């Protein structure tokens, strides 16, 4: 199985940028479709972005489209989420997740991901 660890979270002023990284171990991350989800206090976990195993297809929530970019760095066995023009409503714990090795398509559904990181906190001040 693959293990995932997120990093890059922190405190950012509104309008700023931040890049989150999801480092994989145990398996090559390019064998998996990868998604990013977030959860704010008192709210349900929600979909943010996803990328297919091939890297050809990407998907974004409407709330982040045009501001966030998901991409792979296969040489370093990581997946990243570049976040621009951050807003206070982006404040949440961000999680990366991987689907099973036989599921190559990106998905917006949490229940279609088998492996999850522990999350990294992103706080955007007003």
mmCIF file of N, CA and C in Angstrom:
data_model
loop_
_atom_site.group_PDB
_atom_site.id
_atom_site.type_symbol
_atom_site.label_atom_id
_atom_site.label_comp_id
_atom_site.label_asym_id
_atom_site.label_seq_id
_atom_site.Cartn_x
_atom_site.Cartn_y
_atom_site.Cartn_z
ATOM 1 N N UNK A 1 0.825 -1.170 0.000
ATOM 2 C CA UNK A 1 0.000 0.000 0.000
ATOM 3 C C UNK A 1 0.878 1.245 0.000
ATOM 4 N N UNK A 2 0.251 2.366 -0.314
ATOM 5 C CA UNK A 2 0.956 3.630 -0.366
ATOM 6 C C UNK A 2 0.645 4.446 0.893
ATOM 7 N N UNK A 3 1.657 5.134 1.419
ATOM 8 C CA UNK A 3 1.474 6.047 2.536
ATOM 9 C C UNK A 3 1.618 7.479 2.027
ATOM 10 N N UNK A 4 0.778 8.376 2.544
ATOM 11 C CA UNK A 4 0.741 9.749 2.079
ATOM 12 C C UNK A 4 0.955 10.710 3.240
ATOM 13 N N UNK A 5 1.760 11.745 3.018
ATOM 14 C CA UNK A 5 2.022 12.767 4.021
ATOM 15 C C UNK A 5 1.929 14.131 3.365
ATOM 16 N N UNK A 6 1.028 14.985 3.882
ATOM 17 C CA UNK A 6 0.878 16.336 3.363
ATOM 18 C C UNK A 6 1.830 17.289 4.070
ATOM 19 N N UNK A 7 2.210 18.344 3.369
ATOM 20 C CA UNK A 7 3.024 19.398 3.950
ATOM 21 C C UNK A 7 2.756 20.695 3.203
ATOM 22 N N UNK A 8 3.200 21.806 3.772
ATOM 23 C CA UNK A 8 3.096 23.089 3.110
ATOM 24 C C UNK A 8 2.010 23.999 3.641
ATOM 25 N N UNK A 9 1.221 23.536 4.597
ATOM 26 C CA UNK A 9 0.188 24.379 5.170
ATOM 27 C C UNK A 9 0.768 25.473 6.045
ATOM 28 N N UNK A 10 -0.077 26.437 6.398
ATOM 29 C CA UNK A 10 0.363 27.532 7.235
ATOM 30 C C UNK A 10 -0.640 28.655 7.271
ATOM 31 N N UNK A 11 -0.204 29.788 7.805
ATOM 32 C CA UNK A 11 -1.030 30.982 7.916
ATOM 33 C C UNK A 11 -0.686 31.940 6.789
ATOM 34 N N UNK A 12 -1.700 32.345 6.029
ATOM 35 C CA UNK A 12 -1.509 33.202 4.864
ATOM 36 C C UNK A 12 -2.543 34.322 4.878
ATOM 37 N N UNK A 13 -2.139 35.499 4.459
ATOM 38 C CA UNK A 13 -3.061 36.616 4.334
ATOM 39 C C UNK A 13 -3.928 36.445 3.092
ATOM 40 N N UNK A 14 -5.164 36.902 3.157
ATOM 41 C CA UNK A 14 -6.057 36.838 2.007
ATOM 42 C C UNK A 14 -5.394 37.453 0.780
ATOM 43 N N UNK A 15 -5.540 36.764 -0.355
ATOM 44 C CA UNK A 15 -4.910 37.193 -1.585
ATOM 45 C C UNK A 15 -3.560 36.549 -1.835
ATOM 46 N N UNK A 16 -3.017 35.885 -0.840
ATOM 47 C CA UNK A 16 -1.726 35.245 -0.960
ATOM 48 C C UNK A 16 -1.803 33.879 -1.608
ATOM 49 N N UNK A 17 -0.654 33.220 -1.702
ATOM 50 C CA UNK A 17 -0.550 31.920 -2.347
ATOM 51 C C UNK A 17 0.151 30.921 -1.441
ATOM 52 N N UNK A 18 -0.117 29.656 -1.694
ATOM 53 C CA UNK A 18 0.485 28.583 -0.927
ATOM 54 C C UNK A 18 0.479 27.326 -1.786
ATOM 55 N N UNK A 19 1.504 26.503 -1.652
ATOM 56 C CA UNK A 19 1.557 25.232 -2.364
ATOM 57 C C UNK A 19 1.626 24.088 -1.364
ATOM 58 N N UNK A 20 0.677 23.180 -1.459
ATOM 59 C CA UNK A 20 0.654 21.993 -0.627
ATOM 60 C C UNK A 20 1.267 20.831 -1.390
ATOM 61 N N UNK A 21 1.989 19.976 -0.679
ATOM 62 C CA UNK A 21 2.602 18.810 -1.290
ATOM 63 C C UNK A 21 2.126 17.542 -0.600
ATOM 64 N N UNK A 22 1.975 16.494 -1.376
ATOM 65 C CA UNK A 22 1.587 15.183 -0.887
ATOM 66 C C UNK A 22 2.687 14.211 -1.271
ATOM 67 N N UNK A 23 3.490 13.819 -0.295
ATOM 68 C CA UNK A 23 4.606 12.920 -0.540
ATOM 69 C C UNK A 23 4.179 11.479 -0.302
ATOM 70 N N UNK A 24 4.526 10.609 -1.223
ATOM 71 C CA UNK A 24 4.150 9.204 -1.137
ATOM 72 C C UNK A 24 5.360 8.335 -0.822
ATOM 73 N N UNK A 25 5.099 7.249 -0.129
ATOM 74 C CA UNK A 25 6.118 6.239 0.127
ATOM 75 C C UNK A 25 5.474 4.864 0.048
ATOM 76 N N UNK A 26 6.271 3.862 -0.191
ATOM 77 C CA UNK A 26 5.773 2.501 -0.289
ATOM 78 C C UNK A 26 5.391 2.092 -1.698
ATOM 79 N N UNK A 27 4.912 3.038 -2.476
ATOM 80 C CA UNK A 27 4.529 2.806 -3.861
ATOM 81 C C UNK A 27 4.817 4.066 -4.671
ATOM 82 N N UNK A 28 4.854 3.911 -5.976
ATOM 83 C CA UNK A 28 4.988 5.054 -6.870
ATOM 84 C C UNK A 28 3.639 5.744 -6.994
ATOM 85 N N UNK A 29 3.600 7.039 -6.712
ATOM 86 C CA UNK A 29 2.345 7.761 -6.720
ATOM 87 C C UNK A 29 1.757 7.883 -8.118
ATOM 88 N N UNK A 30 2.585 7.770 -9.136
ATOM 89 C CA UNK A 30 2.051 7.837 -10.496
ATOM 90 C C UNK A 30 1.292 6.578 -10.890
ATOM 91 N N UNK A 31 1.175 5.623 -9.970
ATOM 92 C CA UNK A 31 0.338 4.450 -10.183
ATOM 93 C C UNK A 31 -1.102 4.679 -9.717
ATOM 94 N N UNK A 32 -1.370 5.862 -9.154
ATOM 95 C CA UNK A 32 -2.660 6.145 -8.551
ATOM 96 C C UNK A 32 -3.249 7.453 -9.062
ATOM 97 N N UNK A 33 -4.566 7.470 -9.215
ATOM 98 C CA UNK A 33 -5.265 8.741 -9.322
ATOM 99 C C UNK A 33 -5.261 9.403 -7.946
ATOM 100 N N UNK A 34 -5.137 10.728 -7.900
ATOM 101 C CA UNK A 34 -4.975 11.455 -6.647
ATOM 102 C C UNK A 34 -6.009 12.564 -6.540
ATOM 103 N N UNK A 35 -6.523 12.751 -5.334
ATOM 104 C CA UNK A 35 -7.460 13.832 -5.083
ATOM 105 C C UNK A 35 -7.062 14.638 -3.859
ATOM 106 N N UNK A 36 -7.544 15.884 -3.810
ATOM 107 C CA UNK A 36 -7.407 16.748 -2.638
ATOM 108 C C UNK A 36 -8.788 17.095 -2.111
ATOM 109 N N UNK A 37 -8.946 17.007 -0.801
ATOM 110 C CA UNK A 37 -10.186 17.344 -0.119
ATOM 111 C C UNK A 37 -9.863 18.274 1.041
ATOM 112 N N UNK A 38 -10.873 18.972 1.540
ATOM 113 C CA UNK A 38 -10.653 19.850 2.687
ATOM 114 C C UNK A 38 -11.849 19.795 3.623
ATOM 115 N N UNK A 39 -11.585 20.107 4.884
ATOM 116 C CA UNK A 39 -12.637 20.105 5.885
ATOM 117 C C UNK A 39 -12.432 21.270 6.846
ATOM 118 N N UNK A 40 -13.410 22.155 6.907
ATOM 119 C CA UNK A 40 -13.394 23.274 7.833
ATOM 120 C C UNK A 40 -14.142 22.887 9.103
ATOM 121 N N UNK A 41 -13.863 23.554 10.228
ATOM 122 C CA UNK A 41 -14.559 23.236 11.480
ATOM 123 C C UNK A 41 -16.072 23.340 11.328
ATOM 124 N N UNK A 42 -16.777 22.310 11.771
ATOM 125 C CA UNK A 42 -18.222 22.308 11.715
ATOM 126 C C UNK A 42 -18.814 22.019 10.352
ATOM 127 N N UNK A 43 -17.973 21.698 9.376
ATOM 128 C CA UNK A 43 -18.455 21.431 8.034
ATOM 129 C C UNK A 43 -18.042 20.041 7.567
ATOM 130 N N UNK A 44 -18.732 19.555 6.549
ATOM 131 C CA UNK A 44 -18.394 18.268 5.958
ATOM 132 C C UNK A 44 -17.149 18.393 5.091
ATOM 133 N N UNK A 45 -16.436 17.296 4.975
ATOM 134 C CA UNK A 45 -15.292 17.269 4.077
ATOM 135 C C UNK A 45 -15.778 17.433 2.638
ATOM 136 N N UNK A 46 -15.079 18.246 1.856
ATOM 137 C CA UNK A 46 -15.511 18.523 0.504
ATOM 138 C C UNK A 46 -14.384 18.341 -0.501
ATOM 139 N N UNK A 47 -14.782 18.051 -1.712
ATOM 140 C CA UNK A 47 -13.849 17.857 -2.805
ATOM 141 C C UNK A 47 -13.209 19.175 -3.211
ATOM 142 N N UNK A 48 -11.922 19.131 -3.550
ATOM 143 C CA UNK A 48 -11.201 20.312 -4.010
ATOM 144 C C UNK A 48 -10.685 20.124 -5.436
ATOM 145 N N UNK A 49 -9.898 19.066 -5.653
ATOM 146 C CA UNK A 49 -9.291 18.836 -6.954
ATOM 147 C C UNK A 49 -8.893 17.377 -7.090
ATOM 148 N N UNK A 50 -8.746 16.912 -8.325
ATOM 149 C CA UNK A 50 -8.305 15.545 -8.572
ATOM 150 C C UNK A 50 -7.563 15.484 -9.891
ATOM 151 N N UNK A 51 -6.736 14.453 -10.033
ATOM 152 C CA UNK A 51 -5.982 14.237 -11.255
ATOM 153 C C UNK A 51 -5.959 12.746 -11.552
ATOM 154 N N UNK A 52 -6.090 12.400 -12.828
ATOM 155 C CA UNK A 52 -6.079 11.003 -13.224
ATOM 156 C C UNK A 52 -4.685 10.415 -13.076
ATOM 157 N N UNK A 53 -4.607 9.093 -13.101
ATOM 158 C CA UNK A 53 -3.322 8.422 -12.986
ATOM 159 C C UNK A 53 -2.362 8.862 -14.079
ATOM 160 N N UNK A 54 -2.882 9.047 -15.272
ATOM 161 C CA UNK A 54 -2.059 9.462 -16.398
ATOM 162 C C UNK A 54 -1.645 10.929 -16.323
ATOM 163 N N UNK A 55 -2.371 11.725 -15.540
ATOM 164 C CA UNK A 55 -2.130 13.151 -15.482
ATOM 165 C C UNK A 55 -2.812 13.938 -16.587
ATOM 166 N N UNK A 56 -3.527 13.259 -17.465
ATOM 167 C CA UNK A 56 -4.164 13.916 -18.592
ATOM 168 C C UNK A 56 -5.405 14.688 -18.168
ATOM 169 N N UNK A 57 -6.149 14.151 -17.208
ATOM 170 C CA UNK A 57 -7.420 14.741 -16.809
ATOM 171 C C UNK A 57 -7.336 15.327 -15.412
ATOM 172 N N UNK A 58 -7.873 16.538 -15.247
ATOM 173 C CA UNK A 58 -7.955 17.182 -13.945
ATOM 174 C C UNK A 58 -9.375 17.652 -13.687
ATOM 175 N N UNK A 59 -9.720 17.775 -12.409
ATOM 176 C CA UNK A 59 -11.062 18.161 -11.997
ATOM 177 C C UNK A 59 -10.954 19.130 -10.822
ATOM 178 N N UNK A 60 -11.852 20.107 -10.776
ATOM 179 C CA UNK A 60 -11.825 21.115 -9.724
ATOM 180 C C UNK A 60 -13.224 21.428 -9.230
ATOM 181 N N UNK A 61 -13.325 21.700 -7.939
ATOM 182 C CA UNK A 61 -14.564 22.239 -7.405
ATOM 183 C C UNK A 61 -14.782 23.642 -7.952
ATOM 184 N N UNK A 62 -16.039 24.025 -8.137
ATOM 185 C CA UNK A 62 -16.341 25.347 -8.674
ATOM 186 C C UNK A 62 -15.744 26.461 -7.816
ATOM 187 N N UNK A 63 -15.672 26.246 -6.518
ATOM 188 C CA UNK A 63 -15.204 27.274 -5.608
ATOM 189 C C UNK A 63 -13.714 27.581 -5.748
ATOM 190 N N UNK A 64 -12.950 26.669 -6.356
ATOM 191 C CA UNK A 64 -11.507 26.871 -6.485
ATOM 192 C C UNK A 64 -11.050 26.937 -7.932
ATOM 193 N N UNK A 65 -11.934 26.692 -8.868
ATOM 194 C CA UNK A 65 -11.571 26.685 -10.280
ATOM 195 C C UNK A 65 -10.993 28.039 -10.685
ATOM 196 N N UNK A 66 -9.866 28.000 -11.370
ATOM 197 C CA UNK A 66 -9.197 29.216 -11.786
ATOM 198 C C UNK A 66 -8.208 29.743 -10.774
ATOM 199 N N UNK A 67 -8.264 29.260 -9.538
ATOM 200 C CA UNK A 67 -7.351 29.697 -8.485
ATOM 201 C C UNK A 67 -6.384 28.597 -8.061
ATOM 202 N N UNK A 68 -6.846 27.344 -8.065
ATOM 203 C CA UNK A 68 -6.041 26.215 -7.622
ATOM 204 C C UNK A 68 -5.610 25.372 -8.818
ATOM 205 N N UNK A 69 -4.442 24.757 -8.716
ATOM 206 C CA UNK A 69 -3.940 23.871 -9.752
ATOM 207 C C UNK A 69 -3.360 22.611 -9.121
ATOM 208 N N UNK A 70 -3.789 21.455 -9.587
ATOM 209 C CA UNK A 70 -3.240 20.188 -9.133
ATOM 210 C C UNK A 70 -2.254 19.683 -10.180
ATOM 211 N N UNK A 71 -1.119 19.162 -9.722
ATOM 212 C CA UNK A 71 -0.133 18.662 -10.657
ATOM 213 C C UNK A 71 0.746 17.603 -10.001
ATOM 214 N N UNK A 72 1.378 16.810 -10.850
ATOM 215 C CA UNK A 72 2.250 15.733 -10.391
ATOM 216 C C UNK A 72 3.722 16.102 -10.548
ATOM 217 N N UNK A 73 4.534 15.597 -9.631
ATOM 218 C CA UNK A 73 5.983 15.646 -9.745
ATOM 219 C C UNK A 73 6.462 14.210 -9.564
ATOM 220 N N UNK A 74 6.403 13.457 -10.643
ATOM 221 C CA UNK A 74 6.676 12.030 -10.552
ATOM 222 C C UNK A 74 8.120 11.715 -10.165
ATOM 223 N N UNK A 75 9.041 12.595 -10.542
ATOM 224 C CA UNK A 75 10.443 12.372 -10.204
ATOM 225 C C UNK A 75 10.660 12.367 -8.698
ATOM 226 N N UNK A 76 9.860 13.143 -7.962
ATOM 227 C CA UNK A 76 9.966 13.210 -6.512
ATOM 228 C C UNK A 76 8.853 12.461 -5.805
ATOM 229 N N UNK A 77 8.056 11.720 -6.567
ATOM 230 C CA UNK A 77 6.979 10.901 -6.025
ATOM 231 C C UNK A 77 6.024 11.728 -5.163
ATOM 232 N N UNK A 78 5.631 12.884 -5.685
ATOM 233 C CA UNK A 78 4.720 13.769 -4.971
ATOM 234 C C UNK A 78 3.606 14.263 -5.882
ATOM 235 N N UNK A 79 2.536 14.711 -5.253
ATOM 236 C CA UNK A 79 1.467 15.428 -5.912
ATOM 237 C C UNK A 79 1.281 16.754 -5.189
ATOM 238 N N UNK A 80 1.021 17.818 -5.932
ATOM 239 C CA UNK A 80 0.957 19.145 -5.334
ATOM 240 C C UNK A 80 -0.333 19.861 -5.686
ATOM 241 N N UNK A 81 -0.704 20.792 -4.817
ATOM 242 C CA UNK A 81 -1.855 21.655 -5.029
ATOM 243 C C UNK A 81 -1.394 23.091 -4.860
ATOM 244 N N UNK A 82 -1.330 23.829 -5.964
ATOM 245 C CA UNK A 82 -0.955 25.234 -5.933
ATOM 246 C C UNK A 82 -2.214 26.061 -5.713
ATOM 247 N N UNK A 83 -2.219 26.876 -4.677
ATOM 248 C CA UNK A 83 -3.380 27.669 -4.310
ATOM 249 C C UNK A 83 -3.035 29.149 -4.428
ATOM 250 N N UNK A 84 -3.724 29.838 -5.314
ATOM 251 C CA UNK A 84 -3.530 31.268 -5.517
ATOM 252 C C UNK A 84 -4.768 32.042 -5.094
ATOM 253 N N UNK A 85 -4.591 33.331 -4.878
ATOM 254 C CA UNK A 85 -5.688 34.223 -4.518
ATOM 255 C C UNK A 85 -6.533 33.625 -3.399
ATOM 256 N N UNK A 86 -5.875 33.254 -2.333
ATOM 257 C CA UNK A 86 -6.550 32.586 -1.224
ATOM 258 C C UNK A 86 -7.549 33.509 -0.537
ATOM 259 N N UNK A 87 -8.644 32.908 -0.095
ATOM 260 C CA UNK A 87 -9.721 33.610 0.579
ATOM 261 C C UNK A 87 -9.913 33.038 1.974
ATOM 262 N N UNK A 88 -10.480 33.808 2.903
ATOM 263 C CA UNK A 88 -10.733 33.269 4.243
ATOM 264 C C UNK A 88 -11.561 31.987 4.223
ATOM 265 N N UNK A 89 -12.481 31.857 3.286
ATOM 266 C CA UNK A 89 -13.292 30.653 3.198
ATOM 267 C C UNK A 89 -12.521 29.426 2.736
ATOM 268 N N UNK A 90 -11.265 29.602 2.330
ATOM 269 C CA UNK A 90 -10.402 28.468 2.009
ATOM 270 C C UNK A 90 -9.785 27.848 3.257
ATOM 271 N N UNK A 91 -9.965 28.471 4.401
ATOM 272 C CA UNK A 91 -9.415 27.960 5.648
ATOM 273 C C UNK A 91 -9.988 26.581 5.954
ATOM 274 N N UNK A 92 -9.113 25.599 6.129
ATOM 275 C CA UNK A 92 -9.536 24.221 6.366
ATOM 276 C C UNK A 92 -8.311 23.342 6.560
ATOM 277 N N UNK A 93 -8.554 22.114 6.990
ATOM 278 C CA UNK A 93 -7.528 21.082 6.933
ATOM 279 C C UNK A 93 -7.612 20.442 5.553
ATOM 280 N N UNK A 94 -6.495 20.370 4.870
ATOM 281 C CA UNK A 94 -6.448 19.827 3.521
ATOM 282 C C UNK A 94 -5.846 18.431 3.537
ATOM 283 N N UNK A 95 -6.502 17.504 2.848
ATOM 284 C CA UNK A 95 -6.080 16.114 2.789
ATOM 285 C C UNK A 95 -5.803 15.700 1.350
ATOM 286 N N UNK A 96 -4.756 14.927 1.141
ATOM 287 C CA UNK A 96 -4.584 14.273 -0.141
ATOM 288 C C UNK A 96 -4.999 12.813 -0.001
ATOM 289 N N UNK A 97 -5.422 12.229 -1.105
ATOM 290 C CA UNK A 97 -5.906 10.862 -1.098
ATOM 291 C C UNK A 97 -5.581 10.189 -2.424
ATOM 292 N N UNK A 98 -5.432 8.873 -2.381
ATOM 293 C CA UNK A 98 -5.149 8.086 -3.573
ATOM 294 C C UNK A 98 -6.196 7.004 -3.743
ATOM 295 N N UNK A 99 -6.585 6.776 -4.977
ATOM 296 C CA UNK A 99 -7.485 5.671 -5.290
ATOM 297 C C UNK A 99 -6.712 4.366 -5.347
ATOM 298 N N UNK A 100 -7.418 3.266 -5.513
ATOM 299 C CA UNK A 100 -6.770 1.977 -5.648
ATOM 300 C C UNK A 100 -5.926 1.919 -6.910
ATOM 301 N N UNK A 101 -4.941 1.030 -6.940
ATOM 302 C CA UNK A 101 -4.030 0.975 -8.093
ATOM 303 C C UNK A 101 -4.698 0.589 -9.404
ATOM 304 N N UNK A 102 -5.887 0.012 -9.346
ATOM 305 C CA UNK A 102 -6.596 -0.377 -10.556
ATOM 306 C C UNK A 102 -7.650 0.637 -10.977
ATOM 307 N N UNK A 103 -7.718 1.772 -10.301
ATOM 308 C CA UNK A 103 -8.676 2.823 -10.605
ATOM 309 C C UNK A 103 -7.913 4.053 -11.064
ATOM 310 N N UNK A 104 -7.874 4.267 -12.365
ATOM 311 C CA UNK A 104 -7.028 5.313 -12.914
ATOM 312 C C UNK A 104 -7.673 6.668 -13.077
ATOM 313 N N UNK A 105 -8.999 6.737 -13.010
ATOM 314 C CA UNK A 105 -9.696 7.986 -13.236
ATOM 315 C C UNK A 105 -9.785 8.851 -11.998
ATOM 316 N N UNK A 106 -9.710 10.150 -12.172
ATOM 317 C CA UNK A 106 -9.932 11.081 -11.073
ATOM 318 C C UNK A 106 -11.392 11.051 -10.663
ATOM 319 N N UNK A 107 -11.637 11.302 -9.380
ATOM 320 C CA UNK A 107 -12.994 11.243 -8.861
ATOM 321 C C UNK A 107 -13.234 12.361 -7.859
ATOM 322 N N UNK A 108 -14.482 12.833 -7.790
ATOM 323 C CA UNK A 108 -14.896 13.829 -6.813
ATOM 324 C C UNK A 108 -15.464 13.195 -5.548
ATOM 325 N N UNK A 109 -15.577 11.866 -5.530
ATOM 326 C CA UNK A 109 -16.229 11.161 -4.430
ATOM 327 C C UNK A 109 -15.213 10.675 -3.400
ATOM 328 N N UNK A 110 -15.435 11.001 -2.137
ATOM 329 C CA UNK A 110 -14.546 10.573 -1.071
ATOM 330 C C UNK A 110 -14.483 9.060 -0.937
ATOM 331 N N UNK A 111 -15.612 8.392 -1.156
ATOM 332 C CA UNK A 111 -15.660 6.950 -0.940
ATOM 333 C C UNK A 111 -14.984 6.159 -2.046
ATOM 334 N N UNK A 112 -14.451 6.823 -3.046
ATOM 335 C CA UNK A 112 -13.714 6.142 -4.095
ATOM 336 C C UNK A 112 -12.204 6.218 -3.897
ATOM 337 N N UNK A 113 -11.775 6.753 -2.763
ATOM 338 C CA UNK A 113 -10.358 6.832 -2.434
ATOM 339 C C UNK A 113 -10.029 5.870 -1.300
ATOM 340 N N UNK A 114 -8.931 5.138 -1.452
ATOM 341 C CA UNK A 114 -8.560 4.100 -0.500
ATOM 342 C C UNK A 114 -7.509 4.538 0.518
ATOM 343 N N UNK A 115 -6.683 5.502 0.173
ATOM 344 C CA UNK A 115 -5.566 5.909 1.024
ATOM 345 C C UNK A 115 -5.618 7.401 1.275
ATOM 346 N N UNK A 116 -5.387 7.791 2.542
ATOM 347 C CA UNK A 116 -5.500 9.187 2.951
ATOM 348 C C UNK A 116 -4.303 9.625 3.773
ATOM 349 N N UNK A 117 -3.895 10.879 3.576
ATOM 350 C CA UNK A 117 -2.908 11.481 4.442
ATOM 351 C C UNK A 117 -3.550 11.993 5.719
ATOM 352 N N UNK A 118 -2.723 12.540 6.621
ATOM 353 C CA UNK A 118 -3.203 13.016 7.916
ATOM 354 C C UNK A 118 -3.712 14.452 7.877
ATOM 355 N N UNK A 119 -3.447 15.159 6.809
ATOM 356 C CA UNK A 119 -3.941 16.508 6.650
ATOM 357 C C UNK A 119 -2.936 17.573 7.051
ATOM 358 N N UNK A 120 -3.094 18.753 6.462
ATOM 359 C CA UNK A 120 -2.281 19.913 6.804
ATOM 360 C C UNK A 120 -3.192 21.137 6.898
ATOM 361 N N UNK A 121 -2.972 21.960 7.927
ATOM 362 C CA UNK A 121 -3.843 23.094 8.197
ATOM 363 C C UNK A 121 -3.482 24.285 7.319
ATOM 364 N N UNK A 122 -4.489 24.863 6.686
ATOM 365 C CA UNK A 122 -4.347 26.109 5.942
ATOM 366 C C UNK A 122 -5.272 27.138 6.578
ATOM 367 N N UNK A 123 -4.706 28.255 7.004
ATOM 368 C CA UNK A 123 -5.485 29.325 7.612
ATOM 369 C C UNK A 123 -5.259 30.609 6.824
ATOM 370 N N UNK A 124 -6.338 31.210 6.347
ATOM 371 C CA UNK A 124 -6.267 32.431 5.556
ATOM 372 C C UNK A 124 -6.909 33.553 6.363
ATOM 373 N N UNK A 125 -6.134 34.562 6.694
ATOM 374 C CA UNK A 125 -6.621 35.676 7.497
ATOM 375 C C UNK A 125 -7.271 36.736 6.623
ATOM 376 N N UNK A 126 -8.201 37.489 7.212
ATOM 377 C CA UNK A 126 -8.909 38.540 6.498
ATOM 378 C C UNK A 126 -8.031 39.755 6.291
#
